PDB file of C-alpha atoms in Angstrom:
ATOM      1  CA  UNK K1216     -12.216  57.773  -1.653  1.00  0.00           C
ATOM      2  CA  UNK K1217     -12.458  55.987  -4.866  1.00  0.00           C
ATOM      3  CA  UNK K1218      -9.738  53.912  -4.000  1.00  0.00           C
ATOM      4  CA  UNK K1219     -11.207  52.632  -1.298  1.00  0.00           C
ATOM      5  CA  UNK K1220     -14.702  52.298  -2.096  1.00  0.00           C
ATOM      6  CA  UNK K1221     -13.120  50.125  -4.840  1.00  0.00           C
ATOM      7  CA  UNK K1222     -11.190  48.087  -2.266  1.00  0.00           C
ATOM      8  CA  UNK K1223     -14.184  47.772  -0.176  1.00  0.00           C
ATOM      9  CA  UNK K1224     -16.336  45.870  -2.956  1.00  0.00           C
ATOM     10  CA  UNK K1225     -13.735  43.894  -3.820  1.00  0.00           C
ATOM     11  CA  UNK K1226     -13.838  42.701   0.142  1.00  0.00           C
ATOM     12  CA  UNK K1227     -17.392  42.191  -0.334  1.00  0.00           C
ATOM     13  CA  UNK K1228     -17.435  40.449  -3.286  1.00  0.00           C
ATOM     14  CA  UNK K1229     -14.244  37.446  -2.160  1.00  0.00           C
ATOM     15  CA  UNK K1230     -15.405  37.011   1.407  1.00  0.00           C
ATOM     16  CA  UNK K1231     -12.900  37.748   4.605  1.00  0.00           C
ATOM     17  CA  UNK K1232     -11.175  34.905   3.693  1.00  0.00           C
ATOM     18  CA  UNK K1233     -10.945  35.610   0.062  1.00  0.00           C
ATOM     19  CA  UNK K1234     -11.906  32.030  -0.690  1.00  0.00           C
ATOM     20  CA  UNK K1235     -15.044  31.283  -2.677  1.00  0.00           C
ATOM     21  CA  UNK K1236     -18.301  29.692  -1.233  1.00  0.00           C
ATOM     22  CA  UNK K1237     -17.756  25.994  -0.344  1.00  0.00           C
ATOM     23  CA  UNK K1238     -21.872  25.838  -0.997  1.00  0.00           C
ATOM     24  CA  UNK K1239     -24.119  26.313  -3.899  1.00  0.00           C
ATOM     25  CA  UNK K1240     -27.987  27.240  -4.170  1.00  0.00           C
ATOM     26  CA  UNK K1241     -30.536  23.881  -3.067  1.00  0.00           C
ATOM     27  CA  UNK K1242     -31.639  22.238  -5.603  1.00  0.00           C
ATOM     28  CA  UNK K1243     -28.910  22.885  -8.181  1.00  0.00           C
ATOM     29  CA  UNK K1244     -25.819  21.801  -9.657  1.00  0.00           C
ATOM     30  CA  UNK K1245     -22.721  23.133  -8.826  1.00  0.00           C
ATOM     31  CA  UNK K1246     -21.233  25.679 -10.733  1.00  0.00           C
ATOM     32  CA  UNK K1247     -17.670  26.107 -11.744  1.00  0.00           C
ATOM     33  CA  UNK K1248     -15.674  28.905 -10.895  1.00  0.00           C
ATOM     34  CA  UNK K1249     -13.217  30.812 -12.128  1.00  0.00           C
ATOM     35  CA  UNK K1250      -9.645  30.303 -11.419  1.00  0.00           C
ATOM     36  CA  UNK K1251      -6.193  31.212 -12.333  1.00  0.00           C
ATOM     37  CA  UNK K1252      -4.204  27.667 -12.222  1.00  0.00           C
ATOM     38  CA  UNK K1253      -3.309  26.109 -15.714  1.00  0.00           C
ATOM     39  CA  UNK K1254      -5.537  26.718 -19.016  1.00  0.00           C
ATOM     40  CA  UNK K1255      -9.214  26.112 -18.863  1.00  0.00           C
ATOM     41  CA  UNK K1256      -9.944  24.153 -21.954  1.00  0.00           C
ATOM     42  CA  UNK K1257     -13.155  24.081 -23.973  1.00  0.00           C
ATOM     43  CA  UNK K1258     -12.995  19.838 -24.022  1.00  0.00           C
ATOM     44  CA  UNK K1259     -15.189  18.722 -21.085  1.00  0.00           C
ATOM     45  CA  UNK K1260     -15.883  14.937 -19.512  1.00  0.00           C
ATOM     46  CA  UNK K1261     -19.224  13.107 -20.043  1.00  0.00           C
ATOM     47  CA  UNK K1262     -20.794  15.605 -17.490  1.00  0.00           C
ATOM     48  CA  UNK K1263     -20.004  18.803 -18.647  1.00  0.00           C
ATOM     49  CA  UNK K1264     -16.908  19.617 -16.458  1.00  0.00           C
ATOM     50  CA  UNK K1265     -14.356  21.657 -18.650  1.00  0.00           C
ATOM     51  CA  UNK K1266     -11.052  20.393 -18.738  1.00  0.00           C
ATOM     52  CA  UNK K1267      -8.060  22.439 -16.643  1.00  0.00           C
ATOM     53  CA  UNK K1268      -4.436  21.443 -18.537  1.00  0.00           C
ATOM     54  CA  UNK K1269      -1.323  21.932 -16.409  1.00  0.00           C
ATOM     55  CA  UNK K1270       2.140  20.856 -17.494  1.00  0.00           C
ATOM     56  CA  UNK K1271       2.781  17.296 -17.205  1.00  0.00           C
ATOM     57  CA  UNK K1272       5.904  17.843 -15.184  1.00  0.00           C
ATOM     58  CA  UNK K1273       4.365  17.911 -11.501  1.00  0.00           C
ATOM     59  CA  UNK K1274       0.929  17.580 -12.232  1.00  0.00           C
ATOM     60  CA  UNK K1275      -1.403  15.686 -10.433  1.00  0.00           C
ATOM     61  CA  UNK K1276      -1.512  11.306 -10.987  1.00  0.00           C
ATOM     62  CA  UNK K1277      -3.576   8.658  -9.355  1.00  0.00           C
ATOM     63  CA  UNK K1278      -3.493   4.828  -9.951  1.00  0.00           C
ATOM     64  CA  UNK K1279      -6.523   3.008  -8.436  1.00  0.00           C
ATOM     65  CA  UNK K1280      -6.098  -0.723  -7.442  1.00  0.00           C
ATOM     66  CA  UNK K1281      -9.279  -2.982  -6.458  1.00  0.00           C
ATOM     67  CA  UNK K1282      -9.275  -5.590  -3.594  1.00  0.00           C
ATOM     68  CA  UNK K1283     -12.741  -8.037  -2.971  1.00  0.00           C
ATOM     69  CA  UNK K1284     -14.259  -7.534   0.363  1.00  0.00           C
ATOM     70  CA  UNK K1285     -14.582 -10.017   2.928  1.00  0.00           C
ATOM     71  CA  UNK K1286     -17.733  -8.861   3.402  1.00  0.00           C
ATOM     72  CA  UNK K1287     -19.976  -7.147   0.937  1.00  0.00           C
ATOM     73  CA  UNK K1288     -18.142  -5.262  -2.416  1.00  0.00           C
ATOM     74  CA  UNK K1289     -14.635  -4.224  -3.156  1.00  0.00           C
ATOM     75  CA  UNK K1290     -12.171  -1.660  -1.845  1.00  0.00           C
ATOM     76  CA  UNK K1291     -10.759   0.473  -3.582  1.00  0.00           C
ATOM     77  CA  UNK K1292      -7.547   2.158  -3.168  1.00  0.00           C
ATOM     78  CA  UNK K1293      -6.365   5.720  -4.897  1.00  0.00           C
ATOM     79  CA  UNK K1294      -2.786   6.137  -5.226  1.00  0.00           C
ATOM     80  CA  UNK K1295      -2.164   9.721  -5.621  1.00  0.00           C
ATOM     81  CA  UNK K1296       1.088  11.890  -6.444  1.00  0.00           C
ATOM     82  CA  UNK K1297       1.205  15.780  -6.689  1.00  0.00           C
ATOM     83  CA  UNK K1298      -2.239  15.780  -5.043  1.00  0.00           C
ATOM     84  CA  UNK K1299      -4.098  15.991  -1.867  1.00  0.00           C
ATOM     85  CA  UNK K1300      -7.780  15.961  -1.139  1.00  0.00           C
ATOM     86  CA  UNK K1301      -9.611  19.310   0.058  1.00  0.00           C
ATOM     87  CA  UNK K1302     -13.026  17.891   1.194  1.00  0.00           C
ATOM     88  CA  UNK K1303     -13.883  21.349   3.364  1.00  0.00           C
ATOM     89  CA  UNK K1304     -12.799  23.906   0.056  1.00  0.00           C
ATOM     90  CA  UNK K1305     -15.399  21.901  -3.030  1.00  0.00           C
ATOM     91  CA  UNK K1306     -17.015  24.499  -4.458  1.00  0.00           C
ATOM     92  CA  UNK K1307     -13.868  27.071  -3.791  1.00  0.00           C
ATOM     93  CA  UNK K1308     -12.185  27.962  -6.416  1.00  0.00           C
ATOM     94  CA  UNK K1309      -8.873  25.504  -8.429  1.00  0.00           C
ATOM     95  CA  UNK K1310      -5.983  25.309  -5.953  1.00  0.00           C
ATOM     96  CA  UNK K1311      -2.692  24.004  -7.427  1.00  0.00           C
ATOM     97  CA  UNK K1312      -2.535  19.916  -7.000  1.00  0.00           C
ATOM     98  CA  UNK K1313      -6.266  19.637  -5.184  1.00  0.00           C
ATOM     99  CA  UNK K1314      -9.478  19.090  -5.153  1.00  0.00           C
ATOM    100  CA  UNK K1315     -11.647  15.656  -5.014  1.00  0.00           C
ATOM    101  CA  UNK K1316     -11.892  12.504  -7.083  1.00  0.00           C
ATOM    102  CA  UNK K1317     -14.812  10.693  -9.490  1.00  0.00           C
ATOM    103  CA  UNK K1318     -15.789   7.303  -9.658  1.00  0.00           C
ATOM    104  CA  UNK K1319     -17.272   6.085 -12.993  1.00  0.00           C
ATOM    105  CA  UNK K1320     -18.582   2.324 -13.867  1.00  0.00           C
ATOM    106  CA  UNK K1321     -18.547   1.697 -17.422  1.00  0.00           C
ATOM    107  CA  UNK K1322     -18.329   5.618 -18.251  1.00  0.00           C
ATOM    108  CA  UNK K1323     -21.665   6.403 -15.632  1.00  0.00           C
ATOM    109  CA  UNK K1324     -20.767   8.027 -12.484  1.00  0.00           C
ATOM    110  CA  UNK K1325     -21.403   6.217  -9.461  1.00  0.00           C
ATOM    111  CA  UNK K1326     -19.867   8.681  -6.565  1.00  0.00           C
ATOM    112  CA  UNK K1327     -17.656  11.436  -5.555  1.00  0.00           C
ATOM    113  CA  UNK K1328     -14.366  10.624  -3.791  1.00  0.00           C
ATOM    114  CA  UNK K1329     -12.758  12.740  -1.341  1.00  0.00           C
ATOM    115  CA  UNK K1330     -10.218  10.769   0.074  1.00  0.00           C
ATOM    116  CA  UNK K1331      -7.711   7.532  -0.896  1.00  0.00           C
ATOM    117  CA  UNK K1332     -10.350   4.906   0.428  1.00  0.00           C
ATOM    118  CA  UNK K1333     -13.807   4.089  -0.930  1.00  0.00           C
ATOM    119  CA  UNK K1334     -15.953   0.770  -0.244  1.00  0.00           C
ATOM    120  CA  UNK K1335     -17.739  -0.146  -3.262  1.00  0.00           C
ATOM    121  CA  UNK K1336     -21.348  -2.424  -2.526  1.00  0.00           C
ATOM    122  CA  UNK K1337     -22.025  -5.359  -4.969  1.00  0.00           C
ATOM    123  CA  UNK K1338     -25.609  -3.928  -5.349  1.00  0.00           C
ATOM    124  CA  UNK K1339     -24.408  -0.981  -7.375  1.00  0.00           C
ATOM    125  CA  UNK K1340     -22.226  -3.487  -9.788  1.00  0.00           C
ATOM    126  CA  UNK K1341     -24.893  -5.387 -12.442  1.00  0.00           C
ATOM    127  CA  UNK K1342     -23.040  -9.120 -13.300  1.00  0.00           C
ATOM    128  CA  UNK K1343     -20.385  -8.885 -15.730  1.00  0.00           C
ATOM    129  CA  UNK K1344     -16.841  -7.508 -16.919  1.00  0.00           C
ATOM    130  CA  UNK K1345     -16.848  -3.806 -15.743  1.00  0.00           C
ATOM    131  CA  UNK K1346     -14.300  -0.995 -16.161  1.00  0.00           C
ATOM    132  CA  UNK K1347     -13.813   1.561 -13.107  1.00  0.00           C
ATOM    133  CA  UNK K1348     -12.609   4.763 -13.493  1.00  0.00           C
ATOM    134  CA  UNK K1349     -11.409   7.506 -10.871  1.00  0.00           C
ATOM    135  CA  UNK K1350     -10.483  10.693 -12.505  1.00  0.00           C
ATOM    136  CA  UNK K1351      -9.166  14.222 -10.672  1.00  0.00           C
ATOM    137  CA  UNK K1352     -11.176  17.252 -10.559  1.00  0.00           C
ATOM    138  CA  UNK K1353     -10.673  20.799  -8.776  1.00  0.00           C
ATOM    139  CA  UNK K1354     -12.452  22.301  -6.052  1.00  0.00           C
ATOM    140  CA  UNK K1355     -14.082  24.334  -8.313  1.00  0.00           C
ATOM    141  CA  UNK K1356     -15.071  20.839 -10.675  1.00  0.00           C
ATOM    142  CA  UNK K1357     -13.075  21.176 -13.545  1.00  0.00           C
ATOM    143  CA  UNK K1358     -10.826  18.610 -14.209  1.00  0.00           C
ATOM    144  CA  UNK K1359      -7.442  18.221 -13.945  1.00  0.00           C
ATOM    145  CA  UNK K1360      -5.823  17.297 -17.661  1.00  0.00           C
ATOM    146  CA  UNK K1361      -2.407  17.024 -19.596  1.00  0.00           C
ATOM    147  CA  UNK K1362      -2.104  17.292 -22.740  1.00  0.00           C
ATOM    148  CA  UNK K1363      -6.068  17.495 -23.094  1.00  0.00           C
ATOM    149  CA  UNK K1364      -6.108  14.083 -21.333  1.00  0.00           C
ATOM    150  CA  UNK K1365      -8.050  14.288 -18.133  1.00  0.00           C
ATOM    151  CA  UNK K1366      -5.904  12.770 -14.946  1.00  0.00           C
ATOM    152  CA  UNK K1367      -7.259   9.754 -14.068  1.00  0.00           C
ATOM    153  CA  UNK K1368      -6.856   6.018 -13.777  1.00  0.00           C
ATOM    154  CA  UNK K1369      -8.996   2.830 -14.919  1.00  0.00           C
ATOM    155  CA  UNK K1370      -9.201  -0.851 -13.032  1.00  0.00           C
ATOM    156  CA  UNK K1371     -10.610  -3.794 -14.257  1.00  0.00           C
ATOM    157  CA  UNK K1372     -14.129  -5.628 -11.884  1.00  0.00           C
ATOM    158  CA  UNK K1373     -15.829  -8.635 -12.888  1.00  0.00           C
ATOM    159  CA  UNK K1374     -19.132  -9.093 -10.377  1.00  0.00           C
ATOM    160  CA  UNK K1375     -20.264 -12.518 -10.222  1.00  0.00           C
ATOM    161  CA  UNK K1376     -23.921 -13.394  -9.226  1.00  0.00           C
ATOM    162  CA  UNK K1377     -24.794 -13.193  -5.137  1.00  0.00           C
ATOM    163  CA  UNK K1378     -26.394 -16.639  -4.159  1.00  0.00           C
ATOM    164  CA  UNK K1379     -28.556 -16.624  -1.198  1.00  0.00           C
ATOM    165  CA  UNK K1380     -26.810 -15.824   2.046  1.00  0.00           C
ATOM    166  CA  UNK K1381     -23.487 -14.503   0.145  1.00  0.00           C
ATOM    167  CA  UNK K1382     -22.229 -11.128  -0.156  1.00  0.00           C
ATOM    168  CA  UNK K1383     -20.921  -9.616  -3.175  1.00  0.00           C
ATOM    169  CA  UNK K1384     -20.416 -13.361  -4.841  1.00  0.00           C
ATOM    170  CA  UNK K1385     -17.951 -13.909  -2.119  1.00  0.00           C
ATOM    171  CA  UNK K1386     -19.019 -17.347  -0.200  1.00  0.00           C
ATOM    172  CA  UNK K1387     -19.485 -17.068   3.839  1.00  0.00           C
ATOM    173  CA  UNK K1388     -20.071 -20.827   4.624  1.00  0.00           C
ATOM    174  CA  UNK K1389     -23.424 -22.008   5.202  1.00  0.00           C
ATOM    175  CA  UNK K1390     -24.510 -19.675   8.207  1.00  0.00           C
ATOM    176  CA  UNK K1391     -28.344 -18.574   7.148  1.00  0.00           C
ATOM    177  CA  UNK K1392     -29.382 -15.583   6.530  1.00  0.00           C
ATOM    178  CA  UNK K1393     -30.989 -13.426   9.536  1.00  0.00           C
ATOM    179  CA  UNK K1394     -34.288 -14.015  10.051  1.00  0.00           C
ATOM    180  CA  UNK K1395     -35.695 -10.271  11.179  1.00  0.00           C
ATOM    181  CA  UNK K1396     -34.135  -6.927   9.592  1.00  0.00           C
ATOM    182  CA  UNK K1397     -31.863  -4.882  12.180  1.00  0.00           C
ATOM    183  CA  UNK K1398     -33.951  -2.434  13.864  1.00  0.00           C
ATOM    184  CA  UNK K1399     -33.101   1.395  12.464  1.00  0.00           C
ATOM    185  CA  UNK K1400     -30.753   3.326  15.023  1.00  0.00           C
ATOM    186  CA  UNK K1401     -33.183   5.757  16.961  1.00  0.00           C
ATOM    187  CA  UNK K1402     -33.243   9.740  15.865  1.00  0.00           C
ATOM    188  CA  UNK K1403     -33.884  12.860  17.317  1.00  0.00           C
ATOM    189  CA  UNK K1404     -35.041  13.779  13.799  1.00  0.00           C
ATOM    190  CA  UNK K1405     -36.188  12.520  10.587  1.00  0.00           C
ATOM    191  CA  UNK K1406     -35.772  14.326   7.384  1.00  0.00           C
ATOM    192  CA  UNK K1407     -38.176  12.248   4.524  1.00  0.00           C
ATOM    193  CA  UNK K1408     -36.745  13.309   1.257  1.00  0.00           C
ATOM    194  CA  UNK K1409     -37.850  12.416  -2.591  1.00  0.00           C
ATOM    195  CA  UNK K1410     -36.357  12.462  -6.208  1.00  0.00           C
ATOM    196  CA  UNK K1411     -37.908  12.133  -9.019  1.00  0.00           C
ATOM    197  CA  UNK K1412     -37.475  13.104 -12.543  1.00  0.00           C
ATOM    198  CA  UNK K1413     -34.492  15.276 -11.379  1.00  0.00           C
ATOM    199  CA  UNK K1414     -36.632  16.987  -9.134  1.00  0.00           C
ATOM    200  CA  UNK K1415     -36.793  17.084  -4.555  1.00  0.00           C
ATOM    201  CA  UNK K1416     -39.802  17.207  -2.630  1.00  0.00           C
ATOM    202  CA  UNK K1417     -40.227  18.917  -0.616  1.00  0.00           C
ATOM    203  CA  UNK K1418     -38.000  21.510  -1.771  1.00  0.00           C
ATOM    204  CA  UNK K1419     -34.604  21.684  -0.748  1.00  0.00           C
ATOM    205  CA  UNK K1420     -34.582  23.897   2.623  1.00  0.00           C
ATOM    206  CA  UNK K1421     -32.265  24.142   6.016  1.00  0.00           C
ATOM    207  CA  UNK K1422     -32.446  21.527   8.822  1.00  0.00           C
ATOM    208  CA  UNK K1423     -31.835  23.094  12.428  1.00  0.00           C
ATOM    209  CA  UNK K1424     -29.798  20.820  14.532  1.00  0.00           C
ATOM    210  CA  UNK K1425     -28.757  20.824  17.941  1.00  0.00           C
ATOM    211  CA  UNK K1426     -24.950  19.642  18.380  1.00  0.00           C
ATOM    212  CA  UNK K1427     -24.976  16.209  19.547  1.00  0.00           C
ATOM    213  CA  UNK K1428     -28.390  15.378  18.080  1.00  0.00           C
ATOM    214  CA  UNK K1429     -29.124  12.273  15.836  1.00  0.00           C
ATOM    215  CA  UNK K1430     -31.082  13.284  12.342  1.00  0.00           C
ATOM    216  CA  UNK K1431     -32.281  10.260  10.289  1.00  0.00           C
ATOM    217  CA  UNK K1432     -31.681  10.794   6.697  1.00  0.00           C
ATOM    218  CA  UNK K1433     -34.942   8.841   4.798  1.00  0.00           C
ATOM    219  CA  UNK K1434     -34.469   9.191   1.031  1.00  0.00           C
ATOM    220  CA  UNK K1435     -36.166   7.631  -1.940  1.00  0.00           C
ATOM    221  CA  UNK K1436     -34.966   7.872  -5.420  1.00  0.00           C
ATOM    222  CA  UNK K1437     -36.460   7.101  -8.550  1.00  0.00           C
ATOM    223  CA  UNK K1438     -32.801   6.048  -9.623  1.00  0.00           C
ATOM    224  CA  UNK K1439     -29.947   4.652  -8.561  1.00  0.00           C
ATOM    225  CA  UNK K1440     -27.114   7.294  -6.958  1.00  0.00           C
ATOM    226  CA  UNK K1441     -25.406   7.996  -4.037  1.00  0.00           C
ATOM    227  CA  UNK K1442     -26.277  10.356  -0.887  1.00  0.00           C
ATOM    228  CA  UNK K1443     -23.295  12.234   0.550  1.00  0.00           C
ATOM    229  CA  UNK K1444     -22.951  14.535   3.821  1.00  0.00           C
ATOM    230  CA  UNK K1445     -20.591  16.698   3.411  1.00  0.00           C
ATOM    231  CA  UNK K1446     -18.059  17.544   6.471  1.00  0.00           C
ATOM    232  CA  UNK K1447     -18.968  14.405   7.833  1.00  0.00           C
ATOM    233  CA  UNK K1448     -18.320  12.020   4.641  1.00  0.00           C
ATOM    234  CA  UNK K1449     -20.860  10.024   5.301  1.00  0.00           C
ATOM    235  CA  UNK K1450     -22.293   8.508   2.013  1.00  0.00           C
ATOM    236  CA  UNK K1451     -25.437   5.840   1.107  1.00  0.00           C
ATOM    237  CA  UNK K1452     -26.276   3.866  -1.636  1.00  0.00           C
ATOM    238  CA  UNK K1453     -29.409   5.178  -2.794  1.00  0.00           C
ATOM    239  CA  UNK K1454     -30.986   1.585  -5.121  1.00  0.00           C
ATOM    240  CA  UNK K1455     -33.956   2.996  -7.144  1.00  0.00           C
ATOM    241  CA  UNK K1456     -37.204   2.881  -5.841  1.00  0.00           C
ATOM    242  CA  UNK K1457     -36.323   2.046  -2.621  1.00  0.00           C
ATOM    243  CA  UNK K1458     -36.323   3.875   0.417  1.00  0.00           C
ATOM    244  CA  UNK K1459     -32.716   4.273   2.141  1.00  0.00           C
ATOM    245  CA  UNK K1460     -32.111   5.796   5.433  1.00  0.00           C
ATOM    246  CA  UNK K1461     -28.531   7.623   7.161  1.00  0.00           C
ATOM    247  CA  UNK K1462     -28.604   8.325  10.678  1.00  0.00           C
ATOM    248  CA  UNK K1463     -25.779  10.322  11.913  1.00  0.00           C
ATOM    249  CA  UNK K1464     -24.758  12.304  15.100  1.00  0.00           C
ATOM    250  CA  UNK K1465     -24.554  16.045  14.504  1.00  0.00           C
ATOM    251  CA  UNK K1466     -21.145  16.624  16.250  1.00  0.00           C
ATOM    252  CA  UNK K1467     -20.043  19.088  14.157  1.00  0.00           C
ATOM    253  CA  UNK K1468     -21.241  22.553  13.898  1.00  0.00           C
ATOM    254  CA  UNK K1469     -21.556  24.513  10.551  1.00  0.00           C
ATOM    255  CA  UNK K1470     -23.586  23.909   7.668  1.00  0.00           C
ATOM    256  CA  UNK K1471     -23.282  21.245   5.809  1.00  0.00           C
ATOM    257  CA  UNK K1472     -24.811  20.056   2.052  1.00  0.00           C
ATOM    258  CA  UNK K1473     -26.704  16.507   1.841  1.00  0.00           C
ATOM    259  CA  UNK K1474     -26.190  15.707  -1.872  1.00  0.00           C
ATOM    260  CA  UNK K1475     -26.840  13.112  -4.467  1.00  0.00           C
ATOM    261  CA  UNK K1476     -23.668  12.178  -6.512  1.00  0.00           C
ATOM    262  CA  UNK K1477     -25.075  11.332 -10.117  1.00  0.00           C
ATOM    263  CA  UNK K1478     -27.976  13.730 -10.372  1.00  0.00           C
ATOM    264  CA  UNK K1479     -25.619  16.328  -8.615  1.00  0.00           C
ATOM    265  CA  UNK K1480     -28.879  17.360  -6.087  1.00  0.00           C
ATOM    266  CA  UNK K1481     -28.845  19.391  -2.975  1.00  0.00           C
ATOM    267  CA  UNK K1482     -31.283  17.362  -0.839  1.00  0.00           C
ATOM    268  CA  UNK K1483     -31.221  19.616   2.097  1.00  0.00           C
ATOM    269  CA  UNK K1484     -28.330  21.497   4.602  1.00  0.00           C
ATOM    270  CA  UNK K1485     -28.195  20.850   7.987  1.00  0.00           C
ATOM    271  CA  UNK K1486     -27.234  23.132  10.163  1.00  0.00           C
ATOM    272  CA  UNK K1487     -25.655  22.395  13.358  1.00  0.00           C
ATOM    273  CA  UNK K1488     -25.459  24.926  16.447  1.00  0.00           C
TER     274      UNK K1488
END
């Protein structure tokens, strides 16, 4: 009987699936969990993530390369080896070769990465010779190191001003600008969010969706970042002190996280029947 009340708890305690929580509490940072793979070290990156050494014979590598838009920005490429992104596990606990990427300007972070691809705007790079960084962390955020070096890799930018009627510093002949703003795609929903001093208003609570239903995402921040839906990768620039808005089609059912990247937020979870 002891046995298997003991066996029971531990059930209770891991989940069916005996994967940790892919979600953390509104409002709140993530928090890392524990896990078995390599040696957690007490070193940690600028944001408090603890370093998670593994031996440098197949451990995870990633080269990023930068290519100008046509249009707005740069792309930017991640080369990876001995690693895969796990978008649908963040917040689970450190699987062997897996987990998500960061992007840092100049040492500040400026998004989270889950796949090979990102599209960088020229409104979130200030004129000048830059340094980009995209380093590898585990689905429970520590990040992957050798040799208490964290995995990552570094590209150089230089952003040039953006005249009038360019993108990005990237010239697009002399067609003028548009004279009236594209209207906003229609909703089925709005959900008008705030941040300020670290803090969301209102607070951070669940939004009940129907599946196939359109929610408008209005956010304002008091500084720049990044909004991100998770299961959907959808992401927005956020520029400070202005308001930004996501529509998307709720497609998908589950519950999902709307986050902020820098401040590491919970802005609200949708969830999709």
């Amino acid at each position: 009987m002891l046995a298997l009340a003991l066996l029971l708890a531990g059930g209770a305690a891991t989940g069916c699936g005996g994967r940790a929580t892919t979600h953390h509490k509104p409002g709140t940072s993530h928090e890392q969990a524990s896990g078995s793979v390599g040696t957690l070290l007490t070193a940690t990156d600028a944001g408090g993530h603890r370093f998670r050494e593994v031996p440098a014979e197949g451990a995870p590598e990633v080269q990023l390369t930068v290519r100008p838009d046509s249009e707005d920005g740069w792309n930017l490429q991640l080369a990876v080896k001995n690693y895969r992104f796990t978008p649908d596990s963040t917040g689970g606990a450190a699987l062997p070769g897996a987990g998500h990427a960061h992007l840092e300007l100049d040492g500040r972070k400026l998004a989270r990465l889950y796949g090979p691809w990102f599209h960088l705007p020229a409104a979130q790079v200030p004129e000048g010779a830059h340094t980009l960084t995209v380093r590898l962390y585990a689905d429970d955020h520590t990040a992957w190191a050798v040799a208490g070096k964290p995995v990552e890799g570094t590209a150089q930018l230089t952003a040039t001003a953006t005249a009038p009627g360019q993108a990005g510093g990237h010239s697009h002949g002399d067609t003028p600008p548009p004279t009236q703003a594209p209207q906003p795609e229609q909703a089925d929903r709005t959900v008008t969010i705030t941040v300020r001093d670290g803090k969301v208003s209102p607070a951070p609570a669940r939004t009940e969706l129907r599946r196939g239903e359109r929610v408008a995402l209005r956010v304002t921040s008091d500084r720049a970042d990044t909004l991100h839906v998770h299961g959907y990768d959808k992401e927005l620039a956020l520029p400070a002190g202005q308001e930004a808005t996501l529509t998307l089609t709720a497609d998908r059912t589950g519950l999902f996280e709307v986050e902020t990247h820098t401040s590491g937020l919970v802005l609200t979870q949708l969830l999709v029947r």
